[in-house]
Amino acid sequence: MTHKFMAPYTFKNGITLENRMVMSPTTTMSSFYDGHVTNDEIAFYGARSGGLGMIIGEVANVIASGKGFEGELSIANDSDIAGLSELAHAMKRNGTKAVLQIFHAGRKSNDQILRGNQPVSASAIKAAYPADSQTPRELTADEIDDIITAFGEATRRAITAGFDGVELHGANTYLLQQFFSPNSNQRTDKWGGDRDDRMAFAKAVIASAHAAIDQYADQPFLLGYRISPEEIETPGIRLADTLAFVDMLGDSAVDYVHTSMGSAQRTSLNDKSDHEPIIAKLVAQLAGRKPLIGVGSVETPADADAVLAMGTDLVAMGREMIREPQWVEKVVDGDEASIRYQLSPSEMDELKIPRAMQDYLNGAFYSVMHFTTDPEVAADYQNQAAPMEGFEKKM
């Protein structure tokens, strides 16, 4: 059977993917205490490369104040480059392209994770979820400039390490989203204000990363941006806000837009009278200016084709790539009947799943072990805590 997702895809900068299947950022929580890469992470990604067109590696913090959870990758220092180079090499086996997601957690951290330091954000406003969130300290103008510079430096390190791109993590209520959200950004300087003004931080980070690519990359290098379409807080980001933000991305230097949702078929969380899938709205808003990666409860080949049929250019899987590293290869070989859709604890070592990740999967993400997941529950959880596609640890 011929599947749409098996066709190659070429970005405007010339990078070509062998197929349109992408592995979503999938946090293993297995880095060393200082954020250096471990052999467990290298083995996990190496086992999943070779069939996919592209892997988007788990999130790495660009500066010490941006760490969001224990076992998180760091790309904040030049000393991180050697390990990241090994990780990039493992991800790129047999032609798979390797992109590293980079971020700052902002208020989605705590003083324990930050070794006694208070988390920071656009404004000193506590997150509604989880209930035990800590009140962050408002960033100074100089600190904001330092973080913007840090994103550019992280991009330089990713280029040096041999990745094919970086993805700016502007989803899941981390710092990039915090600056855009009227819930978390109530500043009155140039970094706050109305909806358009609240895009200033994201624009500056994009510009910083793009400048690094222009200066340091000697071959095509991707710059992606990931978004969460809505917030459930009031005030909070609504679909109209996101569509305006995506319109900005469509005219920006980014090479692709990646949405973060629990279900590809999801409609608005806040307007129950709106029955149009959010992905369809994003496709229309981008109007062919940038490719869109669709994601959310993609398990089967039919699911992947359905996402592409909605108008996306690429389709990503998270949970299923944990359960079935050879998903693409089995489709190519016509062996779809043997694709694993359930996961037993006894299989985890065989599948190169790191022990720290195993413990988490057995607990907070039990749905990874068993196939059924209610899309609406997943969508709600997506906005309130950590993404089901990404497995970042809930604070």
PDB file of C-alpha atoms in Angstrom, residues 16-162:
ATOM      1  CA  THR A  16      15.375  17.069   1.935  1.00  0.00           C
ATOM      2  CA  LEU A  17      13.732  14.489   4.206  1.00  0.00           C
ATOM      3  CA  GLU A  18      13.494  10.927   2.927  1.00  0.00           C
ATOM      4  CA  ASN A  19       9.872  10.810   4.100  1.00  0.00           C
ATOM      5  CA  ARG A  20       7.365  12.991   5.952  1.00  0.00           C
ATOM      6  CA  MET A  21       7.406  11.122   9.270  1.00  0.00           C
ATOM      7  CA  VAL A  22       8.863  13.040  12.204  1.00  0.00           C
ATOM      8  CA  MET A  23       9.562  11.899  15.756  1.00  0.00           C
ATOM      9  CA  SER A  24       8.210  14.443  18.236  1.00  0.00           C
ATOM     10  CA  PRO A  25      10.442  15.759  21.026  1.00  0.00           C
ATOM     11  CA  THR A  26      10.344  12.923  23.546  1.00  0.00           C
ATOM     12  CA  THR A  27      11.939  13.732  26.853  1.00  0.00           C
ATOM     13  CA  THR A  28      13.849  10.855  28.418  1.00  0.00           C
ATOM     14  CA  MET A  29      14.851  12.745  31.607  1.00  0.00           C
ATOM     15  CA  SER A  30      18.125  10.837  31.407  1.00  0.00           C
ATOM     16  CA  SER A  31      20.839  13.483  31.125  1.00  0.00           C
ATOM     17  CA  PHE A  32      23.525  13.842  33.788  1.00  0.00           C
ATOM     18  CA  TYR A  33      22.939  16.260  36.672  1.00  0.00           C
ATOM     19  CA  ASP A  34      24.793  18.951  34.709  1.00  0.00           C
ATOM     20  CA  GLY A  35      22.816  18.405  31.500  1.00  0.00           C
ATOM     21  CA  HIS A  36      25.485  16.433  29.681  1.00  0.00           C
ATOM     22  CA  VAL A  37      24.383  13.660  27.325  1.00  0.00           C
ATOM     23  CA  THR A  38      24.356  10.080  28.634  1.00  0.00           C
ATOM     24  CA  ASN A  39      24.830   6.786  26.808  1.00  0.00           C
ATOM     25  CA  ASP A  40      21.179   5.983  27.592  1.00  0.00           C
ATOM     26  CA  GLU A  41      20.034   8.938  25.500  1.00  0.00           C
ATOM     27  CA  ILE A  42      22.369   8.042  22.653  1.00  0.00           C
ATOM     28  CA  ALA A  43      21.067   4.455  22.634  1.00  0.00           C
ATOM     29  CA  PHE A  44      17.413   5.589  22.770  1.00  0.00           C
ATOM     30  CA  TYR A  45      17.681   7.857  19.733  1.00  0.00           C
ATOM     31  CA  GLY A  46      20.016   5.544  17.844  1.00  0.00           C
ATOM     32  CA  ALA A  47      17.399   2.803  18.071  1.00  0.00           C
ATOM     33  CA  ARG A  48      14.795   5.092  16.485  1.00  0.00           C
ATOM     34  CA  SER A  49      16.799   6.667  13.674  1.00  0.00           C
ATOM     35  CA  GLY A  50      17.212   5.346  10.173  1.00  0.00           C
ATOM     36  CA  GLY A  51      13.571   5.074   9.108  1.00  0.00           C
ATOM     37  CA  LEU A  52      12.152   8.453  10.063  1.00  0.00           C
ATOM     38  CA  GLY A  53      12.603  11.472   7.872  1.00  0.00           C
ATOM     39  CA  MET A  54      13.452  13.622  10.870  1.00  0.00           C
ATOM     40  CA  ILE A  55      13.884  13.329  14.640  1.00  0.00           C
ATOM     41  CA  ILE A  56      13.276  16.363  16.834  1.00  0.00           C
ATOM     42  CA  GLY A  57      15.379  15.675  19.901  1.00  0.00           C
ATOM     43  CA  GLU A  58      14.289  16.331  23.436  1.00  0.00           C
ATOM     44  CA  VAL A  59      14.398  19.848  24.792  1.00  0.00           C
ATOM     45  CA  ALA A  60      17.661  21.409  25.962  1.00  0.00           C
ATOM     46  CA  ASN A  61      17.940  24.518  28.126  1.00  0.00           C
ATOM     47  CA  VAL A  62      19.874  27.477  26.696  1.00  0.00           C
ATOM     48  CA  ILE A  63      20.843  29.047  30.036  1.00  0.00           C
ATOM     49  CA  ALA A  64      21.031  27.869  33.652  1.00  0.00           C
ATOM     50  CA  SER A  65      17.924  29.816  34.704  1.00  0.00           C
ATOM     51  CA  GLY A  66      15.968  27.974  32.013  1.00  0.00           C
ATOM     52  CA  LYS A  67      16.216  24.462  33.425  1.00  0.00           C
ATOM     53  CA  GLY A  68      12.759  22.966  33.868  1.00  0.00           C
ATOM     54  CA  PHE A  69      13.233  19.449  35.233  1.00  0.00           C
ATOM     55  CA  GLU A  70      15.824  16.989  36.469  1.00  0.00           C
ATOM     56  CA  GLY A  71      17.551  14.908  33.810  1.00  0.00           C
ATOM     57  CA  GLU A  72      17.183  17.694  31.240  1.00  0.00           C
ATOM     58  CA  LEU A  73      19.658  18.256  28.426  1.00  0.00           C
ATOM     59  CA  SER A  74      21.768  21.397  28.431  1.00  0.00           C
ATOM     60  CA  ILE A  75      23.041  23.372  25.473  1.00  0.00           C
ATOM     61  CA  ALA A  76      24.004  26.327  27.667  1.00  0.00           C
ATOM     62  CA  ASN A  77      27.774  25.815  27.612  1.00  0.00           C
ATOM     63  CA  ASP A  78      30.445  24.903  25.087  1.00  0.00           C
ATOM     64  CA  SER A  79      31.295  21.934  27.312  1.00  0.00           C
ATOM     65  CA  ASP A  80      27.939  20.440  26.234  1.00  0.00           C
ATOM     66  CA  ILE A  81      28.976  20.244  22.572  1.00  0.00           C
ATOM     67  CA  ALA A  82      30.967  16.994  22.703  1.00  0.00           C
ATOM     68  CA  GLY A  83      28.083  14.952  24.085  1.00  0.00           C
ATOM     69  CA  LEU A  84      25.535  16.654  21.855  1.00  0.00           C
ATOM     70  CA  SER A  85      27.702  15.760  18.871  1.00  0.00           C
ATOM     71  CA  GLU A  86      27.438  12.076  19.792  1.00  0.00           C
ATOM     72  CA  LEU A  87      23.678  12.484  20.161  1.00  0.00           C
ATOM     73  CA  ALA A  88      23.368  14.156  16.762  1.00  0.00           C
ATOM     74  CA  HIS A  89      25.401  11.370  15.165  1.00  0.00           C
ATOM     75  CA  ALA A  90      23.114   8.712  16.667  1.00  0.00           C
ATOM     76  CA  MET A  91      19.979  10.505  15.482  1.00  0.00           C
ATOM     77  CA  LYS A  92      21.300  10.904  11.911  1.00  0.00           C
ATOM     78  CA  ARG A  93      21.895   7.234  11.227  1.00  0.00           C
ATOM     79  CA  ASN A  94      21.023   6.198   7.642  1.00  0.00           C
ATOM     80  CA  GLY A  95      19.906   9.631   6.524  1.00  0.00           C
ATOM     81  CA  THR A  96      17.484  10.731   9.257  1.00  0.00           C
ATOM     82  CA  LYS A  97      17.725  14.489   9.842  1.00  0.00           C
ATOM     83  CA  ALA A  98      18.380  15.595  13.420  1.00  0.00           C
ATOM     84  CA  VAL A  99      16.824  18.708  14.964  1.00  0.00           C
ATOM     85  CA  LEU A 100      17.317  19.706  18.618  1.00  0.00           C
ATOM     86  CA  GLN A 101      14.573  21.505  20.515  1.00  0.00           C
ATOM     87  CA  ILE A 102      15.836  24.394  22.667  1.00  0.00           C
ATOM     88  CA  PHE A 103      14.038  26.387  25.336  1.00  0.00           C
ATOM     89  CA  HIS A 104      13.814  28.261  28.611  1.00  0.00           C
ATOM     90  CA  ALA A 105      11.281  26.896  31.100  1.00  0.00           C
ATOM     91  CA  GLY A 106      10.518  30.242  32.727  1.00  0.00           C
ATOM     92  CA  ARG A 107       7.984  29.934  35.507  1.00  0.00           C
ATOM     93  CA  LYS A 108       7.486  26.213  34.753  1.00  0.00           C
ATOM     94  CA  SER A 109      10.341  25.390  37.099  1.00  0.00           C
ATOM     95  CA  ASN A 110      10.998  25.740  40.825  1.00  0.00           C
ATOM     96  CA  ASP A 111      13.721  26.620  43.301  1.00  0.00           C
ATOM     97  CA  GLN A 112      14.583  22.965  43.864  1.00  0.00           C
ATOM     98  CA  ILE A 113      15.291  22.384  40.175  1.00  0.00           C
ATOM     99  CA  LEU A 114      17.190  25.684  40.063  1.00  0.00           C
ATOM    100  CA  ARG A 115      19.250  24.833  43.167  1.00  0.00           C
ATOM    101  CA  GLY A 116      17.802  27.499  45.399  1.00  0.00           C
ATOM    102  CA  ASN A 117      17.168  30.172  42.776  1.00  0.00           C
ATOM    103  CA  GLN A 118      13.688  31.542  42.156  1.00  0.00           C
ATOM    104  CA  PRO A 119      12.194  30.776  38.736  1.00  0.00           C
ATOM    105  CA  VAL A 120      11.837  33.723  36.362  1.00  0.00           C
ATOM    106  CA  SER A 121       9.243  34.823  33.845  1.00  0.00           C
ATOM    107  CA  ALA A 122       7.899  37.775  31.911  1.00  0.00           C
ATOM    108  CA  SER A 123       5.988  38.930  35.006  1.00  0.00           C
ATOM    109  CA  ALA A 124       5.870  37.897  38.652  1.00  0.00           C
ATOM    110  CA  ILE A 125       2.677  35.894  38.194  1.00  0.00           C
ATOM    111  CA  LYS A 126       2.266  32.334  39.452  1.00  0.00           C
ATOM    112  CA  ALA A 127       1.088  29.664  37.004  1.00  0.00           C
ATOM    113  CA  ALA A 128      -2.371  28.247  37.663  1.00  0.00           C
ATOM    114  CA  TYR A 129      -1.208  24.701  36.890  1.00  0.00           C
ATOM    115  CA  PRO A 130       0.033  22.801  38.757  1.00  0.00           C
ATOM    116  CA  ALA A 131      -1.436  24.057  42.016  1.00  0.00           C
ATOM    117  CA  ASP A 132       1.933  24.120  43.786  1.00  0.00           C
ATOM    118  CA  SER A 133       3.584  26.376  41.195  1.00  0.00           C
ATOM    119  CA  GLN A 134       5.950  28.977  42.603  1.00  0.00           C
ATOM    120  CA  THR A 135       5.692  32.688  41.961  1.00  0.00           C
ATOM    121  CA  PRO A 136       8.457  33.682  39.550  1.00  0.00           C
ATOM    122  CA  ARG A 137      10.630  36.766  39.640  1.00  0.00           C
ATOM    123  CA  GLU A 138      10.056  39.239  36.811  1.00  0.00           C
ATOM    124  CA  LEU A 139      12.994  39.298  34.411  1.00  0.00           C
ATOM    125  CA  THR A 140      14.929  42.537  34.095  1.00  0.00           C
ATOM    126  CA  ALA A 141      15.550  44.089  30.693  1.00  0.00           C
ATOM    127  CA  ASP A 142      19.222  43.048  30.853  1.00  0.00           C
ATOM    128  CA  GLU A 143      18.270  39.461  31.731  1.00  0.00           C
ATOM    129  CA  ILE A 144      15.886  39.325  28.778  1.00  0.00           C
ATOM    130  CA  ASP A 145      18.700  40.455  26.497  1.00  0.00           C
ATOM    131  CA  ASP A 146      20.948  37.742  27.980  1.00  0.00           C
ATOM    132  CA  ILE A 147      18.341  35.035  27.298  1.00  0.00           C
ATOM    133  CA  ILE A 148      17.862  36.213  23.717  1.00  0.00           C
ATOM    134  CA  THR A 149      21.623  36.025  23.227  1.00  0.00           C
ATOM    135  CA  ALA A 150      21.626  32.567  24.855  1.00  0.00           C
ATOM    136  CA  PHE A 151      19.227  31.243  22.203  1.00  0.00           C
ATOM    137  CA  GLY A 152      21.640  32.400  19.516  1.00  0.00           C
ATOM    138  CA  GLU A 153      24.595  30.825  21.300  1.00  0.00           C
ATOM    139  CA  ALA A 154      22.645  27.576  21.710  1.00  0.00           C
ATOM    140  CA  THR A 155      21.972  27.591  17.974  1.00  0.00           C
ATOM    141  CA  ARG A 156      25.703  28.025  17.329  1.00  0.00           C
ATOM    142  CA  ARG A 157      26.441  25.033  19.559  1.00  0.00           C
ATOM    143  CA  ALA A 158      23.826  22.913  17.766  1.00  0.00           C
ATOM    144  CA  ILE A 159      25.479  23.762  14.445  1.00  0.00           C
ATOM    145  CA  THR A 160      28.907  22.862  15.826  1.00  0.00           C
ATOM    146  CA  ALA A 161      27.552  19.598  17.256  1.00  0.00           C
ATOM    147  CA  GLY A 162      26.311  18.507  13.824  1.00  0.00           C
TER     148      GLY A 162
END
